[in-house]
């Protein structure tokens, strides 16, 4: 609908009651909030109580609640309000919340969407999911227990995500004799912690979610409390949406081309307003144009504002695609390929610096690596600690480097253009939430070299590439790679062999065999190979390189056809049986930790360019096979681009 | 859960509430240069964003069109999202052969009016075996003709994303479901292992064999749906409006005699009653309610006074506490 959908400004005679009722509904504001805090503090009970007391339940739902409370409730047959919200069978069996529940209710003054989040540390990422779209957070504290580590963790995340309005609900006052001293003590303790997080807009309310005290009506049990009820506060608290007054941003979501005469850029306005005639800048390209029309199904609009999903046409034919951001001319979005960001890690598998992940921001997806981890944060003390990785639910500050420049804002200014997720390329899991703090402008531009790779390879008369041998320790990689190199050399090719053992003695002397070090090991070798390919060489890399992700990274560093993966396929039992260097025996005896195949995984290639079955052929045969294939690859490539080898 | 906006004992109280004594605080076309979006405008924009995101990020999406009011709204939003283009995906209706006849007529007319591709799929084995709610019971009927049929259709056409009109306010396990909800190769939902879903950012990347169910109406309530249908003038199946219809009363439910396949019990004769439906599905499994509401305002008014949820009319939801979650795990939409 257009924002100027005609609704009656004043009731005209003859307008039905329902129409007026609907108009009143439409003018109600919406508040999105979450409940959070430590395990068992009563979050779900409180939401259930809110739904119950605001008469949001139907008779059949009440009947179900009564039956469920008798069957699986925690209140000895009395109504267990948490069961209204904990809807998964696993949650009801265990009496805990596992994932966010979204519930909807409204009062005469406002509409509410509430996300009830889990208190268990294990499910923190689900709490973050709920918090990411909230305007306000109710932080619950069990009056008996005071501020707990999870209270601090959740408060920290709430502050990080930019939620500024806090309700501190001191719950279970019924179990502490409704004692004011208890309430005052908890509030003082919490405020002291919250100050360090810049959380200052705090309304503290003493409650009993179970009994309903101060939820929708003020209780007689705590006459010393003079403040509002919870619902009274939620109905009136001001949450300003500042997005409409910020500079215009539209992340292009979809290019709409129904026919040759129409080219529209569809997207949801992330900030500001736009009118036909407005001058805009496209980022990251920097091109300028002017808005021609704001097209919607309901007709063209004279004005569109933050939050609306629209389609714009421009006065110029310029190249714009999904992921670009249209913005105001003067206060344009940032564009960079490096940035500093806070990461909230959400995967069981730890962050590996150097490993390429997919970064999705707005409508743009681009490969990105964590270049450096500056520190991680102890959520209890807020101390900054040095670290090489982030584990599940850890928060740290990192610099990221992207495959290409993208457009964005800092998160503080806009969560839709400043927040991103990282996606693992193999599992497709969402592994992290990221909040951009600043762009890092590259100070040293790439040198444009006149003598380039092409010039160098032409002089050598060969097509430079990498032959990447992967396989278990003792599979025969080095033996075969050596033979291939000899053959190439005999045919006048310029080659270089990088062997795991050699490189680990020099360049990678500082690395061990942890997951993170293995990734770094391969990253360096891949980068060195790339430099050598730039130098025009045929590079033979002989590394166990156990992880697909890193081999893929190496492949992507190089140009198409420049990376050939050779899988030296020897089953573990056979390699271990041969045990040329006696390493397997040592590993089995526990003398070498993290040994590939024994206590560290090997991920075989899914579709190698060449597969060598060492049980079916000798090393000499394998080398011949590879050499022949290589010549054929070169011929094919020559056919494609006509380059001389 | 469905919103009960007001706790009222009877219509008189409602009438007094909905006649505000002072002028309405409508601020839509107010003097502000940047108008505040209404609640429904926000919901609409969010849904359109989701629809476009799926089209941009998946290869072969489809919209599951169940002909009901939620589908009507979802389809309307799709027309908006891609305007002036047509929605770049087909509609799929899984036909159990037991839908109300008026639904089928309405479905075919809508597809023609909007110029959209409509695929209709029926489980051929189920059809051959003559599966039906009376001969095999509602559970087997739903399993074979709905759940299995849907899986077959998605596999057969190779759809990797399917839009569904489900809302989080409908049921307690739906309240827990992400907007982008993943299904494994067997179309199973794993409620304990859902991907984080932050801001408006959806990770649509799937593993081999996985598919996605996408729910653009997740944050709408039943009342929102009706208000929107009213404000936007969206066509809906006439069965939602009260009319004289032949029904029989069974286990407290009013079942409409839509064709001659409904077996009469001894002594049972259809009687004409003024009824309407709050949800639509297979006619033998969908209970009508007595009602005089023959216009949208009247329906909304009735909704505000309702004491039971819309799901109560659905026969399949009644078996056991975690039943919907279980069905979803087995591949029910
Ligand atoms: N006496 C008393 N008990 C309460 C109160 N609020 C909650 N409880 C009880 O505390 C227990 C935990 O309540 P839940 O609502 O499940 O707690 P939660 O914070 O949602 O827990 P998680 O979501 O698992 O972190 C239940 O047995 C509740 O009945 C209260 O105000 N007073
Ligand atoms: Mg809970």
CSV table of C-alpha atoms in Angstrom, one decimal, chain A residues 1 198 242 258 273 480:
chain,number,residue,atom,x,y,z
A,1,UNK,CA,0.0,0.0,0.0
A,198,UNK,CA,26.3,2.3,27.7
A,242,UNK,CA,15.3,7.5,13.2
A,258,UNK,CA,9.7,-7.3,-17.8
A,273,UNK,CA,13.3,9.2,1.8
A,480,UNK,CA,55.0,-38.8,-7.9
